[in-house]
mmCIF file of C-alpha atoms and ligand atoms in Angstrom:
data_model
loop_
_atom_site.group_PDB
_atom_site.id
_atom_site.type_symbol
_atom_site.label_atom_id
_atom_site.label_comp_id
_atom_site.label_asym_id
_atom_site.label_seq_id
_atom_site.Cartn_x
_atom_site.Cartn_y
_atom_site.Cartn_z
ATOM 1 C CA MET A 12 0.000 0.000 0.000
ATOM 2 C CA SER A 13 1.461 3.389 -0.928
ATOM 3 C CA HIS A 14 0.970 6.448 1.246
ATOM 4 C CA SER A 15 0.962 9.566 -0.878
ATOM 5 C CA VAL A 16 2.250 12.644 0.888
ATOM 6 C CA PRO A 17 -0.163 15.593 0.626
ATOM 7 C CA ASN A 18 0.982 18.756 -1.141
ATOM 8 C CA ALA A 19 -1.791 20.952 0.172
ATOM 9 C CA VAL A 20 -4.445 20.827 2.888
ATOM 10 C CA VAL A 21 -7.548 23.015 3.116
ATOM 11 C CA VAL A 22 -9.037 23.665 6.562
ATOM 12 C CA ARG A 23 -12.350 25.438 7.154
ATOM 13 C CA VAL A 24 -12.620 27.251 10.490
ATOM 14 C CA PRO A 25 -15.500 29.192 12.076
ATOM 15 C CA GLY A 26 -15.657 32.475 13.950
ATOM 16 C CA LYS A 27 -17.306 32.768 17.357
ATOM 17 C CA VAL A 28 -19.626 34.836 19.475
ATOM 18 C CA ASN A 29 -19.351 35.060 23.256
ATOM 19 C CA LEU A 30 -22.684 34.336 24.938
ATOM 20 C CA GLN A 31 -21.118 35.337 28.235
ATOM 21 C CA LEU A 32 -17.903 37.276 28.747
ATOM 22 C CA SER A 33 -17.160 38.051 32.381
ATOM 23 C CA VAL A 34 -13.959 39.914 33.039
ATOM 24 C CA GLY A 35 -12.223 39.664 36.402
ATOM 25 C CA PRO A 36 -9.923 42.209 38.020
ATOM 26 C CA LYS A 37 -6.717 43.242 36.270
ATOM 27 C CA GLU A 38 -3.900 40.969 37.424
ATOM 28 C CA SER A 39 -0.335 41.951 38.243
ATOM 29 C CA ASP A 40 0.847 41.006 34.726
ATOM 30 C CA GLY A 41 -1.726 43.391 33.213
ATOM 31 C CA PHE A 42 -4.040 40.643 31.960
ATOM 32 C CA HIS A 43 -7.546 39.840 33.189
ATOM 33 C CA GLY A 44 -8.939 36.462 34.163
ATOM 34 C CA VAL A 45 -12.151 35.750 32.268
ATOM 35 C CA VAL A 46 -14.994 33.291 32.244
ATOM 36 C CA THR A 47 -16.590 33.086 28.849
ATOM 37 C CA VAL A 48 -19.114 30.927 27.061
ATOM 38 C CA PHE A 49 -18.173 30.590 23.402
ATOM 39 C CA GLN A 50 -20.365 29.499 20.541
ATOM 40 C CA ALA A 51 -18.771 28.798 17.146
ATOM 41 C CA ILE A 52 -20.962 30.167 14.349
ATOM 42 C CA SER A 53 -21.294 29.612 10.620
ATOM 43 C CA LEU A 54 -19.001 32.324 9.289
ATOM 44 C CA PHE A 55 -15.911 30.558 7.991
ATOM 45 C CA ASP A 56 -12.393 31.280 6.790
ATOM 46 C CA ASP A 57 -10.754 28.731 4.474
ATOM 47 C CA VAL A 58 -7.038 28.283 5.085
ATOM 48 C CA THR A 59 -5.049 26.364 2.448
ATOM 49 C CA ILE A 60 -1.476 25.412 3.286
ATOM 50 C CA SER A 61 0.798 24.142 0.511
ATOM 51 C CA ARG A 62 4.382 22.990 0.532
ATOM 52 C CA THR A 63 6.741 25.243 -1.417
ATOM 53 C CA GLU A 64 10.321 24.939 -2.665
ATOM 54 C CA ILE A 65 13.004 24.329 -0.023
ATOM 55 C CA GLY A 66 14.401 27.643 1.185
ATOM 56 C CA SER A 67 11.428 29.697 -0.025
ATOM 57 C CA GLY A 68 10.198 30.452 3.527
ATOM 58 C CA ILE A 69 6.619 31.215 4.548
ATOM 59 C CA SER A 70 4.480 33.393 2.331
ATOM 60 C CA VAL A 71 0.888 34.519 2.812
ATOM 61 C CA LYS A 72 -1.899 35.275 0.373
ATOM 62 C CA ILE A 73 -5.143 36.832 1.578
ATOM 63 C CA SER A 74 -8.390 37.041 -0.342
ATOM 64 C CA GLY A 75 -12.132 37.209 0.291
ATOM 65 C CA ASP A 76 -14.710 39.789 1.423
ATOM 66 C CA GLN A 77 -12.930 40.511 4.711
ATOM 67 C CA SER A 78 -9.307 40.769 3.614
ATOM 68 C CA HIS A 79 -8.881 44.494 4.329
ATOM 69 C CA GLY A 80 -6.420 45.172 7.154
ATOM 70 C CA VAL A 81 -5.124 41.606 7.429
ATOM 71 C CA PRO A 82 -1.312 41.585 7.626
ATOM 72 C CA ALA A 83 0.611 39.352 5.202
ATOM 73 C CA ASP A 84 3.765 39.211 7.332
ATOM 74 C CA GLU A 85 4.871 37.384 10.485
ATOM 75 C CA THR A 86 2.357 39.349 12.566
ATOM 76 C CA ASN A 87 -0.395 37.318 10.877
ATOM 77 C CA LEU A 88 -1.573 34.824 13.498
ATOM 78 C CA ALA A 89 -1.555 32.013 10.916
ATOM 79 C CA VAL A 90 2.157 32.665 10.283
ATOM 80 C CA LYS A 91 2.797 32.790 14.006
ATOM 81 C CA ALA A 92 1.087 29.407 14.353
ATOM 82 C CA ALA A 93 3.079 27.971 11.430
ATOM 83 C CA LEU A 94 6.368 29.169 12.921
ATOM 84 C CA ILE A 95 5.587 27.638 16.317
ATOM 85 C CA MET A 96 4.499 24.354 14.686
ATOM 86 C CA CYS A 97 7.663 24.222 12.524
ATOM 87 C CA ASP A 98 9.834 24.997 15.514
ATOM 88 C CA THR A 99 8.123 22.545 17.894
ATOM 89 C CA TYR A 100 7.934 19.626 15.439
ATOM 90 C CA ASP A 101 11.033 20.390 13.385
ATOM 91 C CA LEU A 102 9.145 20.890 10.121
ATOM 92 C CA PRO A 103 10.454 22.661 7.006
ATOM 93 C CA ALA A 104 9.174 26.239 7.152
ATOM 94 C CA ASP A 105 8.631 26.461 3.381
ATOM 95 C CA LEU A 106 4.930 27.056 2.992
ATOM 96 C CA LEU A 107 2.297 29.093 1.224
ATOM 97 C CA ILE A 108 -0.596 30.024 3.516
ATOM 98 C CA ASP A 109 -3.608 31.072 1.496
ATOM 99 C CA ILE A 110 -6.384 32.576 3.641
ATOM 100 C CA LYS A 111 -9.836 33.196 2.217
ATOM 101 C CA LYS A 112 -11.452 35.471 4.804
ATOM 102 C CA THR A 113 -15.147 35.711 5.554
ATOM 103 C CA ILE A 114 -14.861 36.282 9.319
ATOM 104 C CA PRO A 115 -14.882 40.047 9.968
ATOM 105 C CA VAL A 116 -11.458 41.480 10.829
ATOM 106 C CA ALA A 117 -11.024 43.020 14.293
ATOM 107 C CA GLY A 118 -14.727 42.392 14.855
ATOM 108 C CA GLY A 119 -14.614 40.488 18.142
ATOM 109 C CA MET A 120 -15.234 37.219 16.289
ATOM 110 C CA ALA A 121 -11.683 35.869 16.643
ATOM 111 C CA GLY A 122 -10.920 35.715 12.922
ATOM 112 C CA GLY A 123 -7.151 35.839 13.384
ATOM 113 C CA SER A 124 -7.280 33.179 16.105
ATOM 114 C CA ALA A 125 -9.439 31.048 13.797
ATOM 115 C CA ASP A 126 -6.775 31.168 11.081
ATOM 116 C CA ALA A 127 -4.144 30.159 13.640
ATOM 117 C CA ALA A 128 -6.252 27.153 14.727
ATOM 118 C CA ALA A 129 -6.745 26.203 11.059
ATOM 119 C CA THR A 130 -2.987 26.386 10.472
ATOM 120 C CA ILE A 131 -2.219 24.022 13.364
ATOM 121 C CA LEU A 132 -4.661 21.431 12.019
ATOM 122 C CA ALA A 133 -3.532 21.897 8.397
ATOM 123 C CA LEU A 134 0.130 21.334 9.299
ATOM 124 C CA ASP A 135 -0.764 18.295 11.381
ATOM 125 C CA HIS A 136 -2.312 16.808 8.209
ATOM 126 C CA LEU A 137 0.237 18.139 5.702
ATOM 127 C CA TYR A 138 3.079 16.491 7.627
ATOM 128 C CA THR A 139 0.979 13.532 8.875
ATOM 129 C CA LEU A 140 2.020 14.266 12.468
ATOM 130 C CA GLY A 141 -1.012 12.622 14.065
ATOM 131 C CA LEU A 142 -1.009 15.071 16.977
ATOM 132 C CA SER A 143 -3.397 14.549 19.873
ATOM 133 C CA ARG A 144 -5.974 17.141 20.881
ATOM 134 C CA ASP A 145 -3.815 18.090 23.875
ATOM 135 C CA GLU A 146 -0.710 18.571 21.723
ATOM 136 C CA MET A 147 -2.606 20.858 19.358
ATOM 137 C CA HIS A 148 -4.087 22.752 22.333
ATOM 138 C CA ALA A 149 -0.616 23.305 23.751
ATOM 139 C CA VAL A 150 0.492 25.042 20.529
ATOM 140 C CA ALA A 151 -2.823 26.918 20.292
ATOM 141 C CA SER A 152 -2.619 28.469 23.745
ATOM 142 C CA LYS A 153 0.850 29.882 22.951
ATOM 143 C CA ILE A 154 -0.708 31.973 20.179
ATOM 144 C CA GLY A 155 -3.798 33.480 21.764
ATOM 145 C CA SER A 156 -6.587 32.873 24.220
ATOM 146 C CA ASP A 157 -9.305 32.133 21.615
ATOM 147 C CA VAL A 158 -7.213 29.688 19.542
ATOM 148 C CA PRO A 159 -7.810 26.505 21.628
ATOM 149 C CA PHE A 160 -11.599 26.959 21.451
ATOM 150 C CA LEU A 161 -11.572 27.246 17.648
ATOM 151 C CA LEU A 162 -9.864 23.871 17.288
ATOM 152 C CA GLY A 163 -12.898 22.166 18.819
ATOM 153 C CA GLY A 164 -15.694 24.689 18.180
ATOM 154 C CA GLY A 165 -19.242 23.914 19.282
ATOM 155 C CA THR A 166 -20.147 25.446 22.638
ATOM 156 C CA ALA A 167 -17.596 25.700 25.424
ATOM 157 C CA VAL A 168 -16.706 27.487 28.617
ATOM 158 C CA GLY A 169 -13.329 29.237 28.573
ATOM 159 C CA ARG A 170 -11.542 30.064 31.821
ATOM 160 C CA GLY A 171 -8.168 31.590 32.689
ATOM 161 C CA ARG A 172 -7.427 33.805 29.697
ATOM 162 C CA GLY A 173 -10.242 31.983 27.853
ATOM 163 C CA ASP A 174 -7.788 29.276 26.774
ATOM 164 C CA GLU A 175 -8.727 26.664 29.406
ATOM 165 C CA VAL A 176 -11.611 25.241 27.461
ATOM 166 C CA THR A 177 -14.243 22.744 28.615
ATOM 167 C CA SER A 178 -16.987 21.820 26.173
ATOM 168 C CA ALA A 179 -20.545 22.595 27.263
ATOM 169 C CA LEU A 180 -23.713 20.730 26.378
ATOM 170 C CA SER A 181 -25.993 22.683 24.098
ATOM 171 C CA ARG A 182 -29.122 21.542 22.275
ATOM 172 C CA GLY A 183 -30.732 23.075 19.214
ATOM 173 C CA THR A 184 -29.578 25.665 16.708
ATOM 174 C CA TYR A 185 -29.287 29.365 17.453
ATOM 175 C CA HIS A 186 -29.879 31.944 14.727
ATOM 176 C CA TRP A 187 -27.913 35.167 14.670
ATOM 177 C CA VAL A 188 -28.027 38.440 12.812
ATOM 178 C CA LEU A 189 -24.693 40.229 12.881
ATOM 179 C CA ALA A 190 -24.188 43.948 12.409
ATOM 180 C CA LEU A 191 -20.641 44.457 11.175
ATOM 181 C CA SER A 192 -18.692 47.699 11.399
ATOM 182 C CA SER A 193 -16.280 48.718 8.695
ATOM 183 C CA VAL A 194 -13.776 49.942 11.307
ATOM 184 C CA GLY A 195 -12.586 47.424 13.919
ATOM 185 C CA LEU A 196 -11.954 47.983 17.631
ATOM 186 C CA SER A 197 -8.621 47.061 19.174
ATOM 187 C CA THR A 198 -8.984 44.447 21.919
ATOM 188 C CA PRO A 199 -6.265 46.047 24.164
ATOM 189 C CA ALA A 200 -7.963 49.461 23.815
ATOM 190 C CA VAL A 201 -11.277 47.974 24.986
ATOM 191 C CA TYR A 202 -9.572 46.327 28.000
ATOM 192 C CA ASN A 203 -7.897 49.644 28.858
ATOM 193 C CA GLU A 204 -11.303 51.305 28.726
ATOM 194 C CA ILE A 205 -12.902 48.740 31.064
ATOM 195 C CA ASP A 206 -10.041 49.383 33.527
ATOM 196 C CA ARG A 207 -10.711 53.101 33.287
ATOM 197 C CA LEU A 208 -14.472 52.650 33.810
ATOM 198 C CA ARG A 209 -13.843 50.352 36.795
ATOM 199 C CA GLU A 210 -11.292 52.563 38.511
ATOM 200 C CA GLY A 211 -11.830 52.529 42.292
ATOM 201 C CA LEU A 212 -14.322 49.642 42.115
ATOM 202 C CA VAL A 213 -13.780 46.223 43.659
ATOM 203 C CA VAL A 214 -14.212 43.628 40.912
ATOM 204 C CA ALA A 215 -15.323 40.118 41.900
ATOM 205 C CA PRO A 216 -13.747 37.045 40.274
ATOM 206 C CA PRO A 217 -15.884 35.842 37.361
ATOM 207 C CA HIS A 218 -18.171 32.783 37.391
ATOM 208 C CA ALA A 219 -19.965 30.841 34.673
ATOM 209 C CA ASN A 220 -23.623 31.822 34.421
ATOM 210 C CA GLU A 221 -25.487 28.645 35.393
ATOM 211 C CA TYR A 222 -28.772 30.061 34.109
ATOM 212 C CA LEU A 223 -27.223 30.462 30.634
ATOM 213 C CA LEU A 224 -25.723 26.954 30.681
ATOM 214 C CA GLN A 225 -29.076 25.486 31.734
ATOM 215 C CA ALA A 226 -30.876 27.421 28.965
ATOM 216 C CA LEU A 227 -28.412 26.046 26.381
ATOM 217 C CA LEU A 228 -28.931 22.549 27.700
ATOM 218 C CA SER A 229 -32.708 22.829 27.361
ATOM 219 C CA SER A 230 -32.592 24.557 23.956
ATOM 220 C CA ASP A 231 -34.463 27.565 25.362
ATOM 221 C CA SER A 232 -33.487 30.384 23.026
ATOM 222 C CA VAL A 233 -35.671 32.935 24.839
ATOM 223 C CA ALA A 234 -33.800 32.236 28.094
ATOM 224 C CA VAL A 235 -30.440 32.255 26.259
ATOM 225 C CA GLY A 236 -31.371 35.650 24.800
ATOM 226 C CA ARG A 237 -32.106 37.024 28.276
ATOM 227 C CA ALA A 238 -28.912 35.593 29.737
ATOM 228 C CA LEU A 239 -26.474 37.038 27.160
ATOM 229 C CA SER A 240 -23.913 39.217 28.944
ATOM 230 C CA ASN A 241 -20.619 40.869 28.134
ATOM 231 C CA ASP A 242 -18.600 42.914 30.617
ATOM 232 C CA LEU A 243 -16.745 44.536 27.709
ATOM 233 C CA GLN A 244 -19.938 45.938 26.241
ATOM 234 C CA ALA A 245 -19.928 49.175 28.259
ATOM 235 C CA ALA A 246 -16.274 49.760 27.345
ATOM 236 C CA ALA A 247 -16.858 49.087 23.631
ATOM 237 C CA CYS A 248 -19.893 51.438 23.670
ATOM 238 C CA SER A 249 -17.907 54.074 25.510
ATOM 239 C CA LEU A 250 -15.263 54.009 22.753
ATOM 240 C CA ARG A 251 -17.858 53.731 19.977
ATOM 241 C CA PRO A 252 -21.160 55.353 21.144
ATOM 242 C CA ALA A 253 -22.928 54.483 17.854
ATOM 243 C CA LEU A 254 -22.972 50.849 19.002
ATOM 244 C CA ARG A 255 -25.725 51.757 21.483
ATOM 245 C CA LEU A 256 -27.978 52.825 18.597
ATOM 246 C CA ILE A 257 -27.390 49.504 16.854
ATOM 247 C CA LEU A 258 -28.174 47.540 20.033
ATOM 248 C CA ASP A 259 -31.401 49.577 20.391
ATOM 249 C CA VAL A 260 -32.568 48.814 16.830
ATOM 250 C CA GLY A 261 -32.281 45.092 17.535
ATOM 251 C CA GLU A 262 -34.335 45.375 20.695
ATOM 252 C CA GLU A 263 -36.936 47.463 18.912
ATOM 253 C CA TYR A 264 -37.355 44.746 16.272
ATOM 254 C CA GLY A 265 -37.856 41.908 18.704
ATOM 255 C CA ALA A 266 -34.443 40.261 18.979
ATOM 256 C CA LEU A 267 -34.383 37.667 21.785
ATOM 257 C CA GLY A 268 -31.113 39.202 22.917
ATOM 258 C CA SER A 269 -28.533 41.688 21.685
ATOM 259 C CA ILE A 270 -24.885 41.667 22.561
ATOM 260 C CA ILE A 271 -21.529 42.972 21.446
ATOM 261 C CA SER A 272 -19.354 40.022 20.493
ATOM 262 C CA GLY A 273 -16.078 39.838 22.419
ATOM 263 C CA SER A 274 -14.385 43.226 22.355
ATOM 264 C CA GLY A 275 -16.624 44.359 19.480
ATOM 265 C CA PRO A 276 -17.588 46.148 17.389
ATOM 266 C CA THR A 277 -19.698 43.357 15.845
ATOM 267 C CA VAL A 278 -23.176 43.381 17.378
ATOM 268 C CA ALA A 279 -24.856 39.967 17.529
ATOM 269 C CA PHE A 280 -28.652 39.623 17.737
ATOM 270 C CA LEU A 281 -30.175 36.323 18.714
ATOM 271 C CA VAL A 282 -33.433 35.612 16.851
ATOM 272 C CA SER A 283 -35.952 32.768 16.983
ATOM 273 C CA ASP A 284 -35.587 31.342 13.461
ATOM 274 C CA GLU A 285 -34.376 32.032 9.933
ATOM 275 C CA GLU A 286 -37.477 34.009 9.028
ATOM 276 C CA HIS A 287 -37.019 36.261 12.057
ATOM 277 C CA ALA A 288 -33.356 36.629 11.053
ATOM 278 C CA LEU A 289 -34.327 37.830 7.603
ATOM 279 C CA ASP A 290 -36.888 40.326 9.007
ATOM 280 C CA LEU A 291 -34.372 41.774 11.451
ATOM 281 C CA ALA A 292 -31.653 41.924 8.793
ATOM 282 C CA VAL A 293 -33.965 43.976 6.552
ATOM 283 C CA ALA A 294 -34.945 46.270 9.460
ATOM 284 C CA LEU A 295 -31.318 46.829 10.422
ATOM 285 C CA THR A 296 -30.265 47.551 6.845
ATOM 286 C CA SER A 297 -33.054 50.084 6.355
ATOM 287 C CA SER A 298 -32.375 51.766 9.738
ATOM 288 C CA GLY A 299 -29.342 53.427 8.175
ATOM 289 C CA VAL A 300 -27.178 52.998 11.309
ATOM 290 C CA ILE A 301 -25.363 49.903 10.044
ATOM 291 C CA GLY A 302 -23.002 49.217 7.177
ATOM 292 C CA THR A 303 -23.181 45.478 6.677
ATOM 293 C CA VAL A 304 -25.598 42.924 8.048
ATOM 294 C CA THR A 305 -25.035 39.200 7.806
ATOM 295 C CA ARG A 306 -26.678 36.059 9.195
ATOM 296 C CA ALA A 307 -25.187 32.966 10.791
ATOM 297 C CA SER A 308 -26.174 30.067 13.007
ATOM 298 C CA GLY A 309 -24.481 28.020 15.653
ATOM 299 C CA PRO A 310 -23.089 25.982 17.192
ATOM 300 C CA VAL A 311 -20.893 24.577 14.417
ATOM 301 C CA PRO A 312 -17.807 22.365 14.704
ATOM 302 C CA GLY A 313 -14.331 23.876 14.968
ATOM 303 C CA ALA A 314 -11.480 23.690 12.443
ATOM 304 C CA ARG A 315 -11.818 20.711 10.077
ATOM 305 C CA VAL A 316 -9.987 19.451 7.040
ATOM 306 C CA VAL A 317 -12.176 19.871 3.949
ATOM 307 C CA GLU A 318 -9.682 18.920 1.222
ATOM 308 C CA VAL A 319 -6.334 17.197 0.874
ATOM 309 C CA ARG A 320 -4.537 17.291 -2.458
HETATM 310 P P1 LIG B 414 -10.816 38.707 19.200
HETATM 311 O O1 LIG B 414 -12.266 38.413 19.140
HETATM 312 O O2 LIG B 414 -9.972 37.463 19.404
HETATM 313 O O3 LIG B 414 -10.435 39.844 20.056
HETATM 314 P P2 LIG B 414 -10.950 40.081 16.720
HETATM 315 O O4 LIG B 414 -11.982 39.317 15.957
HETATM 316 O O5 LIG B 414 -11.381 41.347 17.351
HETATM 317 O O6 LIG B 414 -10.313 39.105 17.759
HETATM 318 P P3 LIG B 414 -9.100 39.637 14.595
HETATM 319 O O7 LIG B 414 -9.985 39.615 13.396
HETATM 320 O O8 LIG B 414 -8.611 38.335 15.066
HETATM 321 O O9 LIG B 414 -9.778 40.412 15.797
HETATM 322 O O10 LIG B 414 -7.881 40.596 14.251
HETATM 323 C C1 LIG B 414 -7.364 41.579 15.089
HETATM 324 C C2 LIG B 414 -6.109 42.139 14.427
HETATM 325 O O11 LIG B 414 -5.158 41.070 14.286
HETATM 326 C C3 LIG B 414 -6.349 42.639 13.001
HETATM 327 O O12 LIG B 414 -6.638 43.993 13.009
HETATM 328 C C4 LIG B 414 -5.053 42.311 12.295
HETATM 329 O O13 LIG B 414 -4.180 43.409 12.320
HETATM 330 C C5 LIG B 414 -4.404 41.207 13.098
HETATM 331 N N1 LIG B 414 -4.368 39.872 12.440
HETATM 332 C C6 LIG B 414 -3.328 39.031 12.501
HETATM 333 N N2 LIG B 414 -3.578 37.907 11.818
HETATM 334 C C7 LIG B 414 -4.819 38.010 11.331
HETATM 335 C C8 LIG B 414 -5.630 37.131 10.543
HETATM 336 N N3 LIG B 414 -5.185 35.945 10.109
HETATM 337 N N4 LIG B 414 -6.880 37.548 10.246
HETATM 338 C C9 LIG B 414 -7.315 38.748 10.695
HETATM 339 N N5 LIG B 414 -6.578 39.620 11.400
HETATM 340 C C10 LIG B 414 -5.338 39.259 11.740
#
């Protein structure tokens, strides 16, 4: 039996929304402990990794609707992931990374982290490493706090920096309408703003919202809508006051819940079904306060190989 060695691997990877994002006090190293409930949703990037000539190094090609502002150098999180993988497993760092982006950039949907997760899985297949889940997680958590979650996807609770991931039981499908902004928000700037808003306050350590987890377990989208919470929302709205108007439009048109995803500025509206999603999308578009509206559903699986050639 002959084993052909793949020349290229294509991995599809989703973005995420945070159904809960609770931010603890600032720690001595400047970071914050969080408890978050992630849901992977059906907006995907496709990352294709091909072998290239020996000595050619790593190059990056970016295409797709959301390619604006994505770096094509070693600051790209996919390149960072490739370099760590090559270093850890002694692989030849001669690769072309082709990223087709659909996940909004700097939108609080972890698009860069998604591409890093896709790269880890693609290299595992390209070089037939057969890494375990734990081995891939170990590389993932070196890159960023959202990367481990995007390897597995689905619904999960993230603790620590968000990188200590435990999967959570969730039944049913959740439908989302997403209001995208053309200008992103920087995650560090939003954390600085929450520190400023909390100055002088005693901040309790974060806990998972049991009411939310129970609602997910019983497929109760009305209860999930009520339980959505994000401690970064006030900070994102303080930096970008127009986000409040967008959140209000969703409420006015009967969304089950409205929330800023991660550090924003994407606003995610939970709706009851696809028809409701379409109605809200039309209302948001005609309100004039939003640039782009898109729809997605979740949970979906994390990074997966869709083609080997
Ligand atoms: P998070 O939800 O994890 O805070 P985000 O969705 O707000 O992330 P990203 O889309 O991951 O933000 O990108 C944030 C910044 O990271 C971008 O502005 C860009 O400069 C840089 N970046 C690095 N690699 C990538 C990538 N592969 N895709 C998108 N942005 C990337």
